[in-house]
Structures are given as structure tokens and as C-alpha cells.
Amino acid sequence: MLRTRGLTKRFGGLTAVDAVDFDLGGDELCSLIGPNGAGKTTFFNLLTGVLEPTEGTVELRTGPASTDGASGAGDDGNGDGDDWRDLTGAAPHEVANLGVHRSYQVTNVFANSTVLENVRVAAQAADGAGTNFWRNAGQLDRYIEEAYDILDRVGLADSADVPARALSHGAKRQLEVGVALAGDPDVLLLDEPNAGVSSESVDRVVDLIEDVAADHAVLLVEHNMDIVMEVSDRVVVLNQGAVIADDEPAAVRDDPAVQRAYLGGYEPGTAGGDAAEGTGDPDGADGTDGGEPA
Amino acid sequence: MNSGLSAEFTALLPRIETLVVVLFFALFAMSFDFISGYTGYLSFGHAAFYGTGAYLVALAANDKLPLLGPETPFMLLLVLAGVAAAALALAIGSVSFRLSGVYFAMITLGFSQVLYVFVRDWDFVSTAPRDGVAVTEKLEGFQIGVPGVDALNVAIGQLTGDSVEGLLGFITLSPTEVSFYAIGAVVLVCYLAMQRLVHSPFGRTLIAIRENEERARAIGYNTYAYKLRAFVASGFFAGVAGALFVGFRRSVTPENGFYFLVAGDALLVSIIGGFGTLAGPLYGELFDAGVREFLSKEGGGGGLLPYLRANVGDATLATDIYNGLTVAEATDTFLNGHAALYVGLLFVLFVLYVPNGLLGTARDRMGGTLSKAVPRRLRRWFDG
């Protein structure tokens, strides 16, 4: 569905993302884990056109799939029925219009608009209807209905008329996913949808992730290892910008290199399901790293 | 009117001449609010579009432009003024929207000042370009109305306008009053068009850009293209406002057309009226013009100072307050010609205590736009 080849991003002397070859299958939920500062968010920004890669390519499959395998490895895009579209260097709105949408680690919605309008304006964008200047947006029921469907799905239908800024933190995280969903994506990149969510609300967000994964290709950044083990089809581990493991959850968990770099003696279900944290990275400094015990 | 309060009303209410100015300047301020209040990009150089519309009409009327002459219908000039300003907005916007925040404001300001200096020294426009252009080649007034139907057109202007006598048996209007209604009709049409834009999916997209441009981009909006389109539409209406200005005043100078403080006034009344409310700038301009006139001595009979002079007893006026300063002298000192000072103070108070402006605050209080909230309240009131 989405693949990168040799994707690299350097900031001055720092290599944030280092020659990453990555494949996301069409019906897959792949988790991206790694210590703070491993380059997960930078990787997201490269995929969505926010940053331009120093080297390497990002491609999206736009044609029919010959294989929908979990890894997609071996697809070279030549003569096997797949059409790949080069996303390297595309602007964020172009990436979005091709069906790759993302949510943000720190809630990033239209704060003064209502919850409904947040989702409605995204649904309208997916249809290319933003240039319509002659109809009254309040009378275009299609987008309003679509928005209500999505609010139902993310569990916010009751808060439709509340300004987004007034939502609780957990509800904001749900809205964050809702806005990304409203763009009718094929590929959904979720950047820590659980960040800072209280333990009572985590289940709701996890259910939402699984629900969304049923009909989207999902790439999930997540720190809570219990959730990663539970929901993922595949886990990719990033350390210092490079992929150090790419396998099924159980295999990744038992990988000694991963244990060393990140998991640090993780046992499923123990208190503090979060993997190694607090390595002095600015990512973790804002306290949104989902530090709730599982 | 000779009721007991007529002197008070005369002092308080603006004159009809002022209200005509309020109308076309409010249109300009609304066009400023359309881009600045809805996308969040402050167009400090908005005077460029107002000046372009104004100069286009003045030059056409003086037979300076190819294909357009003094006989060109004013309704056509209104549209052409809008189109010319919109084209200029496309040129300025396509460069300026590569920047954001204060840099956008600065670069639009720069463009408008370049045009200001250029027009000030361009002797094509008139023999004394610094003094602007007066309409000299066209003696009759500019006509507003339905194109092609003579009976449905009226001429505007204080001296050149039509007056109406005995319409429907009882309506009698002076030329200025006719201008008020005719210009008001054009402003209303423009307002309704902009309101249509604001409430459309396009307008909602602009609000999304104002709220969070990064996210707007991430959900698939090419924000650059949207901002540019909004800027062009805004430029169009600013050009129409400039055309109405010359249609009524029959002259324009670089100072009241292109100078950056013209946009500054639009910003001021937008903030007083309510930023991002579209109709707010009209109330802001009405408030601003009303206060200025109330505090200035101009206008035969209107305003605070003439009211005090006429209605406070001579003995009181001659009273010595301090060191030979009489009441009459004191009021003169504090009121005469200082309207701008008090308006400035009011502006500071508005920014501090009424940050949402007149209309924005009213909407917050009523819980929605007034057109919806007021009938709702009335219904509740009548239903008990």
C-alpha cells in the first residue's frame, strides 16, 4: 500500500531517519515503536510531505494489488499489476488527497470550531468540495451526515456541537482520529493516539484503533507495549533512525537487539507496560507519552 | 422635527453625508475583514485595491482610459473597478501568500506603499498628481440602478445627484439621501455576496485555515490556493468600494485612496465592530464615524460642542474655572479638533475590554448570529 526505499532525513549532522525500507500492506495494522528520538515522528512527517526527504523515495500504491501480503516485500512495481505513485516531495495536501491521512501526537484540530465542523470540513475536503462557494455549507447534508457517521464511529456524536477546545483530553484524542478518518483515507498514520490518555479511556481508544484497522491500512506509533502486542499484525522497531527489527509482535518482543535498544526487560501485562522512556528526548518532555500503567 | 429632544438628536446622530461615507467605507472594511478576519492573514496593504477602484472610475470619467469614457455606465465601472482590483490582488497575493504572519502583513503593506508613491508622482493621472484626481470631464452624476432602464437609475453625489419629490405621494429625498439609498443598495448586494461566500464550503475552509493551517493542509486543502482565491474576492469588493467612493465624492487623492492608513482605518473599524464577523465592520464604522462627528465641531448644529454652546447658559460658559480659564474655553480646548484622540482611547478600551467587537460580543451573548438569535428570543418572549 505504502512503501519507502532508502528513506533518509538529515538535519545538519544528525541523521533522524536512516535509509529506511518500509512496506505497509493494504489491510495491515503495523506498529512503529522505538525509544524517544528514534525518528518516528520525523518518519511520519516524511510520509505525509511535511518534510522533504534528504534521500530515498516514498511511494503509494494506486493501482490494483497483486498481493496484499503483510510485508509486501518483493513488490518492485514493475509489470506485476501494481501501480505505484511517487509521493516523494509531494505537498501535504497532495499526499492527503491521494488517500494518506494522519493524526497528530499533540492534538492538532480546529480548536474554536465545533466537533462536528472539525470532521465536516475534513469530509468536505475529501470530496474536493472546498471550492464550492455558492452553496450554503449548512445545507449540504451529505457532509454533515458523513461527519455524524464518523462521530458515531469515534464515539463523539453526543459532543457534536461543543467547541473542540472544550473537550476532555481523551475526547480530543478521539476527535484527532475522527478528523483523520473523515478524509476517507486508504492509509491512516496514527501518531500516538493514546498519548496522555487516562487508563480508563485507553480501552476506548484501543477499540477505535482496531475498528479503524478493519478497513484501513494503519501505521501506528505507540509506546504502550501491551497495546502494541494486542493490536498489531506486525511491528517495526526504529532506533536512531534505522529499522532494527521488522516482524510479528511475538518475534519482535523476543528479539535480543530490540530488548537491548528499547524494551529493556518488558514482560507482557506487568505494571508499567510502557517501554523504556525518558531518555532525555524532547518528545517525552511534554508529558504526552502515555505514561499510564496498563 | 421639533420635539423636545430635537437638539439632543441633532447633536448625537451623524449627518446623512457622513452616513453615505459610512456605507462605502464599511464595504471596504468588510472586504478587509473577509480576508483578514476569516483567514487570519492581515492585509495591511488593502488600500491598494480601494485606491485602484477609485482611480479607475476617476480616470475613466476624465476620458483618460482607452475604451472607457465619461459616458461609460457607472454600473459597468463598478464591475470593472472590482475586476481591476481583483487582478491586482491576484498579482500581489501570489507573491505575498508565500509568507505568513507578520511578514505577510508587511509585504502587502510594501506593495500598497509602492503604488501610493507611484500614483502620487504619476502625472498621467492629472496635472497635479499629488492633489489627486477630480472628475472634471463628466458633469452629470454617476448613475446607480438597473442598466438599460433609464427610469430605474438615479444619479448620486451631493451636488450632482438626483432628488426625489413626491414619490408615492409622500416620499421626498434630497440628493444626498438618494445617494444614501442607491449606494446602500450596492453595498447590500456586495455584503450578501460576501456573506454567501462566508457560509459556503469555501468560507468554512477559510475558517479552518484560520483555526489551524497545518491541519487544513493535512486534510487535503491546498491552503495557498484557497487564501489566494479569498484575497482576489476581497480585492474585488474593495475595488467596488473605491468606485463608490469616487462616484459619490467625485475626486480622490493618493492620501484617501492608496495611503496605508486607509487600510489602518479598515482594521480599526473591523476590530471595533468585530473581527471575522463580516457585518461587524459596518457597525464599527458607524460607531467610529458617529463618535468622531459627535466630538468634532464640524457640521452645522451636530456634535457635542455646538450643542453645549447653544444649550449651556452664557453665565455658565463665562464662569471662571481656574486661573482665568472659562468653561467655554475649557470645552473648546478639550473638544475642538481632538476627536481622533478620543477615538484612539476608545479603540484601546475596545481592544482591552471588548476584544470580540460590537457584533462579535452581541453574537456571543445571544448564542448565534443575530438573524437567528433575535427571532428566537422574541418568540420565547411572546410565548411567555
Coordinates of N, CA and C in Angstrom, one line a residue, chain B residues 46-218:
Chain B
H46 N -4.4 46.7 2.0 CA -5.7 46.7 1.4 C -6.1 47.9 0.6
A47 N -5.5 49.1 1.1 CA -5.8 50.3 0.4 C -5.5 50.3 -1.1
A48 N -4.5 49.5 -1.5 CA -4.2 49.4 -2.9 C -5.4 49.1 -3.7
F49 N -6.3 48.2 -3.2 CA -7.4 47.8 -4.0 C -8.5 48.9 -4.0
Y50 N -8.7 49.5 -2.9 CA -9.6 50.6 -2.8 C -9.2 51.7 -3.7
G51 N -7.9 52.1 -3.6 CA -7.4 53.1 -4.5 C -7.5 52.8 -6.0
T52 N -7.2 51.6 -6.3 CA -7.3 51.1 -7.7 C -8.8 51.3 -8.2
G53 N -9.7 50.9 -7.4 CA -11.1 51.1 -7.8 C -11.5 52.6 -8.0
A54 N -11.0 53.4 -7.0 CA -11.3 54.8 -7.0 C -10.7 55.5 -8.2
Y55 N -9.4 55.2 -8.5 CA -8.7 55.9 -9.6 C -9.3 55.4 -10.9
L56 N -9.7 54.2 -11.0 CA -10.2 53.7 -12.3 C -11.5 54.5 -12.7
V57 N -12.3 54.7 -11.7 CA -13.6 55.5 -12.0 C -13.2 56.9 -12.4
A58 N -12.3 57.5 -11.6 CA -12.0 58.9 -11.8 C -11.3 59.1 -13.2
L59 N -10.4 58.2 -13.5 CA -9.7 58.3 -14.8 C -10.6 58.0 -16.0
A60 N -11.5 57.1 -15.8 CA -12.5 56.8 -16.9 C -13.4 58.0 -17.1
A61 N -13.8 58.6 -16.0 CA -14.7 59.7 -16.2 C -14.0 60.9 -16.8
N62 N -12.7 61.0 -16.6 CA -11.9 62.1 -17.3 C -11.4 61.7 -18.6
D63 N -11.9 60.6 -19.2 CA -11.5 60.2 -20.5 C -10.1 59.9 -20.6
K64 N -9.5 59.3 -19.6 CA -8.0 59.0 -19.7 C -7.7 57.6 -20.0
L65 N -8.8 56.8 -20.0 CA -8.5 55.3 -20.2 C -9.0 54.9 -21.6
P66 N -8.3 54.0 -22.2 CA -8.7 53.5 -23.5 C -10.1 52.8 -23.4
L67 N -10.9 52.9 -24.3 CA -12.2 52.2 -24.4 C -13.2 52.7 -23.4
L68 N -12.8 53.4 -22.3 CA -13.7 53.8 -21.3 C -13.8 55.3 -21.4
G69 N -15.0 55.9 -21.4 CA -15.1 57.3 -21.4 C -16.1 57.8 -20.4
P70 N -16.3 59.1 -20.4 CA -17.2 59.7 -19.5 C -18.6 59.1 -19.6
E71 N -18.9 58.6 -20.8 CA -20.3 58.0 -21.0 C -20.4 56.6 -20.5
T72 N -19.3 56.0 -20.1 CA -19.4 54.6 -19.7 C -20.3 54.5 -18.5
P73 N -21.3 53.6 -18.5 CA -22.3 53.5 -17.4 C -21.5 53.2 -16.1
F74 N -22.0 53.8 -15.0 CA -21.3 53.7 -13.7 C -21.4 52.2 -13.2
M75 N -22.5 51.6 -13.5 CA -22.7 50.2 -13.1 C -21.6 49.3 -13.7
L76 N -21.2 49.6 -15.0 CA -20.2 48.8 -15.6 C -18.8 49.2 -14.9
L77 N -18.6 50.5 -14.6 CA -17.4 50.9 -14.0 C -17.2 50.2 -12.6
L78 N -18.3 50.1 -11.9 CA -18.3 49.4 -10.6 C -17.7 48.0 -10.8
V79 N -18.2 47.3 -11.8 CA -17.7 45.9 -12.0 C -16.2 45.9 -12.5
L80 N -15.9 46.9 -13.4 CA -14.5 46.9 -13.9 C -13.6 47.3 -12.8
A81 N -14.0 48.2 -11.9 CA -13.1 48.6 -10.8 C -12.9 47.4 -9.9
G82 N -13.9 46.6 -9.7 CA -13.7 45.4 -8.9 C -12.8 44.4 -9.6
V83 N -12.9 44.3 -10.9 CA -12.1 43.3 -11.7 C -10.6 43.8 -11.7
A84 N -10.4 45.1 -11.9 CA -9.1 45.6 -11.9 C -8.4 45.4 -10.5
A85 N -9.2 45.6 -9.4 CA -8.6 45.4 -8.1 C -8.4 44.0 -7.8
A86 N -9.2 43.1 -8.4 CA -9.1 41.7 -8.2 C -7.8 41.2 -8.9
A87 N -7.6 41.7 -10.1 CA -6.4 41.3 -10.8 C -5.1 41.7 -10.1
L88 N -5.2 43.0 -9.5 CA -4.1 43.4 -8.7 C -3.9 42.5 -7.5
A89 N -5.0 42.1 -6.9 CA -4.9 41.2 -5.7 C -4.3 39.9 -6.1
L90 N -4.6 39.4 -7.3 CA -4.0 38.1 -7.8 C -2.5 38.3 -7.9
A91 N -2.1 39.4 -8.4 CA -0.6 39.6 -8.6 C 0.1 39.8 -7.2
I92 N -0.5 40.6 -6.3 CA 0.1 40.8 -5.0 C 0.0 39.6 -4.2
G93 N -1.2 38.9 -4.2 CA -1.4 37.8 -3.4 C -0.5 36.6 -3.8
S94 N -0.3 36.4 -5.1 CA 0.5 35.2 -5.5 C 1.9 35.3 -4.9
V95 N 2.4 36.5 -4.7 CA 3.7 36.7 -4.1 C 3.6 36.6 -2.6
S96 N 2.7 37.4 -2.0 CA 2.6 37.6 -0.6 C 2.2 36.3 0.2
F97 N 1.4 35.5 -0.4 CA 1.0 34.3 0.4 C 2.1 33.2 0.5
R98 N 3.3 33.5 -0.1 CA 4.4 32.7 0.2 C 4.9 32.9 1.6
L99 N 4.4 34.0 2.2 CA 4.9 34.3 3.6 C 3.6 34.2 4.5
S100 N 3.9 34.2 5.8 CA 2.8 34.2 6.7 C 3.0 35.1 7.8
G101 N 2.0 35.2 8.6 CA 2.1 36.1 9.9 C 2.4 37.5 9.5
V102 N 3.3 38.1 10.4 CA 3.6 39.5 10.2 C 4.3 39.8 8.9
Y103 N 5.0 38.8 8.4 CA 5.7 39.1 7.1 C 4.7 39.2 5.9
F104 N 3.6 38.5 6.0 CA 2.5 38.7 5.0 C 2.0 40.2 5.1
A105 N 1.7 40.6 6.3 CA 1.2 41.9 6.6 C 2.2 43.0 6.0
M106 N 3.5 42.7 6.3 CA 4.5 43.7 5.9 C 4.6 43.8 4.3
I107 N 4.6 42.6 3.7 CA 4.8 42.7 2.2 C 3.6 43.3 1.5
T108 N 2.4 43.0 2.0 CA 1.2 43.7 1.4 C 1.3 45.2 1.6
L109 N 1.7 45.5 2.8 CA 1.9 47.0 3.1 C 2.9 47.6 2.1
G110 N 4.0 46.9 1.9 CA 5.0 47.3 1.0 C 4.5 47.6 -0.4
F111 N 3.7 46.6 -0.9 CA 3.1 46.7 -2.2 C 2.3 48.0 -2.3
S112 N 1.4 48.2 -1.3 CA 0.5 49.3 -1.4 C 1.2 50.6 -1.3
Q113 N 2.3 50.7 -0.5 CA 3.1 51.9 -0.4 C 3.8 52.2 -1.7
V114 N 4.3 51.2 -2.4 CA 4.9 51.4 -3.7 C 3.9 52.0 -4.7
L115 N 2.6 51.5 -4.7 CA 1.6 52.0 -5.5 C 1.3 53.5 -5.1
Y116 N 1.2 53.7 -3.8 CA 0.9 55.1 -3.3 C 1.9 56.1 -3.9
V117 N 3.2 55.7 -3.7 CA 4.3 56.7 -4.2 C 4.2 56.8 -5.7
F118 N 3.9 55.7 -6.4 CA 3.8 55.8 -7.8 C 2.7 56.7 -8.3
V119 N 1.5 56.5 -7.7 CA 0.3 57.3 -8.1 C 0.5 58.7 -7.8
R120 N 1.2 59.0 -6.6 CA 1.4 60.3 -6.2 C 2.2 61.1 -7.2
D121 N 3.1 60.5 -7.9 CA 4.0 61.2 -8.8 C 3.8 60.9 -10.3
W122 N 2.7 60.3 -10.6 CA 2.4 59.9 -11.9 C 1.6 60.9 -12.6
D123 N 2.2 61.8 -13.5 CA 1.5 62.9 -14.0 C 0.5 62.6 -15.1
F124 N 0.4 61.3 -15.4 CA -0.7 60.9 -16.3 C -2.0 61.1 -15.7
V125 N -2.2 60.8 -14.4 CA -3.5 60.9 -13.8 C -4.1 62.3 -13.8
S126 N -3.2 63.3 -13.5 CA -3.7 64.6 -13.6 C -2.5 65.6 -13.6
T127 N -2.7 66.9 -13.8 CA -1.6 67.8 -13.8 C -0.9 67.9 -12.5
A128 N -1.6 67.7 -11.4 CA -1.0 67.8 -10.1 C -1.3 66.5 -9.4
P129 N -0.6 65.4 -9.7 CA -0.9 64.1 -9.1 C -0.9 64.0 -7.6
R130 N -0.1 64.9 -7.0 CA -0.1 64.8 -5.5 C -1.5 65.3 -4.9
D131 N -2.2 66.1 -5.7 CA -3.5 66.5 -5.2 C -4.6 65.6 -5.7
G132 N -4.2 64.5 -6.4 CA -5.2 63.6 -6.8 C -5.9 63.9 -8.1
V133 N -7.1 63.3 -8.3 CA -7.9 63.5 -9.5 C -9.3 63.9 -9.1
A134 N -9.7 65.0 -9.8 CA -11.1 65.3 -9.6 C -11.8 65.0 -10.9
V135 N -13.1 64.6 -10.9 CA -13.8 64.3 -12.1 C -14.3 65.7 -12.7
T136 N -13.7 66.0 -13.9 CA -14.0 67.3 -14.5 C -14.6 67.1 -15.8
E137 N -14.4 66.0 -16.5 CA -14.9 65.8 -17.8 C -16.4 65.4 -17.9
K138 N -16.8 64.9 -16.7 CA -18.2 64.4 -16.7 C -19.0 65.3 -15.7
L139 N -20.0 66.0 -16.3 CA -20.6 67.0 -15.5 C -21.8 66.4 -14.7
E140 N -22.5 65.4 -15.3 CA -23.7 64.9 -14.6 C -23.2 63.8 -13.6
G141 N -24.1 63.4 -12.7 CA -23.7 62.5 -11.7 C -23.6 61.1 -12.2
F142 N -22.8 60.2 -11.5 CA -22.8 58.8 -11.8 C -24.1 58.2 -11.4
Q143 N -24.5 57.2 -12.3 CA -25.9 56.7 -12.1 C -25.8 55.3 -11.6
I144 N -26.6 55.0 -10.5 CA -26.7 53.7 -10.0 C -28.1 53.2 -10.3
G145 N -28.3 52.0 -10.7 CA -29.6 51.5 -11.0 C -29.6 50.3 -11.9
V146 N -30.7 50.0 -12.5 CA -30.7 48.8 -13.4 C -30.2 49.2 -14.7
P147 N -29.2 48.6 -15.2 CA -28.6 49.0 -16.5 C -29.6 49.0 -17.6
G148 N -29.7 50.0 -18.5 CA -30.5 50.0 -19.6 C -31.9 50.5 -19.4
V149 N -32.3 50.7 -18.2 CA -33.6 51.2 -17.9 C -33.5 52.6 -17.2
D150 N -33.7 53.6 -18.0 CA -33.5 55.0 -17.5 C -34.3 55.3 -16.3
A151 N -35.5 54.8 -16.3 CA -36.4 55.2 -15.1 C -35.9 54.6 -13.8
L152 N -35.1 53.5 -14.0 CA -34.7 52.8 -12.7 C -33.2 53.2 -12.4
N153 N -32.8 54.4 -12.8 CA -31.4 54.8 -12.5 C -31.5 56.1 -11.7
V154 N -30.7 56.3 -10.7 CA -30.6 57.6 -10.1 C -29.1 58.0 -10.0
A155 N -29.0 59.3 -10.1 CA -27.6 59.9 -10.1 C -27.2 60.1 -8.6
I156 N -25.9 59.9 -8.3 CA -25.5 60.1 -6.9 C -24.5 61.3 -6.8
G157 N -24.3 61.7 -5.6 CA -23.4 62.8 -5.4 C -24.1 63.9 -4.7
Q158 N -23.4 64.7 -3.9 CA -24.1 65.8 -3.1 C -24.6 66.9 -4.0
L159 N -23.9 67.2 -5.1 CA -24.3 68.3 -5.9 C -24.9 67.8 -7.2
T160 N -24.5 66.6 -7.7 CA -24.9 66.2 -9.0 C -26.0 65.1 -8.9
G161 N -26.4 64.7 -7.7 CA -27.3 63.7 -7.5 C -28.7 64.1 -7.9
D162 N -29.6 63.1 -8.1 CA -31.0 63.4 -8.3 C -31.7 63.6 -7.0
S163 N -32.7 64.4 -7.0 CA -33.5 64.4 -5.8 C -34.9 63.8 -6.2
V164 N -35.6 63.4 -5.2 CA -36.9 62.7 -5.4 C -37.9 63.6 -4.7
E165 N -39.0 63.9 -5.4 CA -40.1 64.6 -4.8 C -41.4 64.0 -5.0
G166 N -42.1 63.7 -4.0 CA -43.4 63.2 -4.1 C -43.6 61.8 -4.6
L167 N -42.5 61.0 -4.4 CA -42.6 59.6 -4.9 C -43.7 58.9 -4.0
L168 N -44.6 58.2 -4.6 CA -45.8 57.6 -4.0 C -46.6 58.6 -3.2
G169 N -46.4 59.9 -3.5 CA -47.2 60.9 -2.9 C -46.6 61.5 -1.7
F170 N -45.7 60.8 -1.0 CA -45.2 61.4 0.3 C -43.7 61.3 0.5
I171 N -43.0 60.6 -0.4 CA -41.5 60.4 -0.2 C -40.8 61.6 -0.9
T172 N -40.1 62.3 -0.1 CA -39.2 63.4 -0.7 C -37.8 63.2 -0.2
L173 N -36.9 63.1 -1.1 CA -35.5 62.9 -0.7 C -34.5 63.9 -1.3
S174 N -33.6 64.3 -0.6 CA -32.6 65.2 -1.1 C -31.6 64.4 -1.9
P175 N -30.7 65.0 -2.7 CA -29.7 64.3 -3.5 C -28.8 63.4 -2.6
T176 N -28.5 63.9 -1.4 CA -27.6 63.1 -0.6 C -28.4 61.9 -0.1
E177 N -29.7 62.1 0.2 CA -30.5 60.9 0.7 C -30.6 59.9 -0.4
V178 N -30.8 60.4 -1.6 CA -30.9 59.4 -2.8 C -29.6 58.7 -2.9
S179 N -28.5 59.4 -2.8 CA -27.2 58.7 -2.8 C -27.1 57.7 -1.7
F180 N -27.6 58.0 -0.6 CA -27.5 57.1 0.6 C -28.2 55.7 0.2
Y181 N -29.4 55.8 -0.3 CA -30.1 54.6 -0.6 C -29.5 53.9 -1.8
A182 N -29.1 54.6 -2.8 CA -28.5 54.0 -4.0 C -27.2 53.3 -3.7
I183 N -26.3 54.0 -3.0 CA -25.1 53.3 -2.6 C -25.3 52.2 -1.6
G184 N -26.3 52.4 -0.7 CA -26.7 51.4 0.3 C -27.1 50.1 -0.5
A185 N -27.8 50.3 -1.6 CA -28.3 49.1 -2.3 C -27.1 48.3 -2.9
V186 N -26.1 49.0 -3.4 CA -24.9 48.3 -3.9 C -24.1 47.7 -2.8
V187 N -24.0 48.4 -1.7 CA -23.3 47.8 -0.6 C -24.0 46.5 -0.1
L188 N -25.3 46.6 0.0 CA -26.1 45.5 0.4 C -25.9 44.3 -0.5
V189 N -25.9 44.5 -1.8 CA -25.7 43.4 -2.7 C -24.3 42.8 -2.5
C190 N -23.3 43.6 -2.3 CA -21.9 43.1 -2.1 C -21.8 42.4 -0.8
Y191 N -22.5 42.9 0.2 CA -22.5 42.2 1.5 C -23.1 40.8 1.4
L192 N -24.2 40.8 0.7 CA -24.9 39.5 0.6 C -24.1 38.5 -0.2
A193 N -23.3 39.0 -1.2 CA -22.5 38.1 -2.0 C -21.3 37.6 -1.1
M194 N -20.8 38.5 -0.3 CA -19.7 38.0 0.6 C -20.2 37.1 1.7
Q195 N -21.4 37.4 2.2 CA -22.0 36.5 3.2 C -22.2 35.1 2.6
R196 N -22.6 35.1 1.3 CA -22.8 33.8 0.7 C -21.5 33.0 0.7
L197 N -20.4 33.7 0.3 CA -19.1 33.1 0.3 C -18.7 32.6 1.7
V198 N -18.9 33.4 2.7 CA -18.5 33.1 4.0 C -19.2 31.8 4.5
H199 N -20.5 31.6 4.2 CA -21.2 30.5 4.6 C -21.1 29.3 3.7
S200 N -20.4 29.4 2.6 CA -20.3 28.3 1.7 C -19.2 27.3 2.2
P201 N -19.1 26.1 1.6 CA -17.9 25.3 2.0 C -16.6 26.0 1.8
F202 N -16.5 26.9 0.8 CA -15.3 27.6 0.6 C -15.0 28.5 1.9
G203 N -16.0 29.2 2.4 CA -15.8 30.0 3.6 C -15.4 29.2 4.8
R204 N -16.0 28.0 4.9 CA -15.7 27.1 6.0 C -14.2 26.7 6.0
T205 N -13.8 26.5 4.7 CA -12.4 26.2 4.5 C -11.5 27.3 5.0
L206 N -11.9 28.5 4.7 CA -11.1 29.7 5.1 C -11.0 29.7 6.7
I207 N -12.1 29.4 7.3 CA -12.1 29.4 8.8 C -11.2 28.3 9.3
A208 N -11.2 27.2 8.6 CA -10.3 26.1 9.0 C -8.9 26.5 8.9
I209 N -8.6 27.3 7.9 CA -7.2 27.7 7.7 C -6.8 28.7 8.8
R210 N -7.8 29.6 9.2 CA -7.5 30.5 10.3 C -7.3 29.7 11.6
E211 N -8.1 28.7 11.8 CA -8.0 27.9 13.1 C -6.7 27.1 13.1
N212 N -6.3 26.5 12.0 CA -5.2 25.6 12.1 C -4.7 25.3 10.7
E213 N -3.8 26.1 10.2 CA -3.5 26.0 8.7 C -2.8 24.7 8.5
E214 N -1.9 24.2 9.4 CA -1.2 23.0 9.3 C -2.2 21.8 9.1
R215 N -3.2 21.8 9.9 CA -4.2 20.7 9.8 C -5.0 20.8 8.6
A216 N -5.3 22.0 8.2 CA -6.1 22.2 7.0 C -5.4 21.6 5.8
R217 N -4.0 21.8 5.8 CA -3.2 21.2 4.7 C -3.2 19.7 4.8
A218 N -3.2 19.2 6.1 CA -3.1 17.8 6.3 C -4.3 17.0 5.9

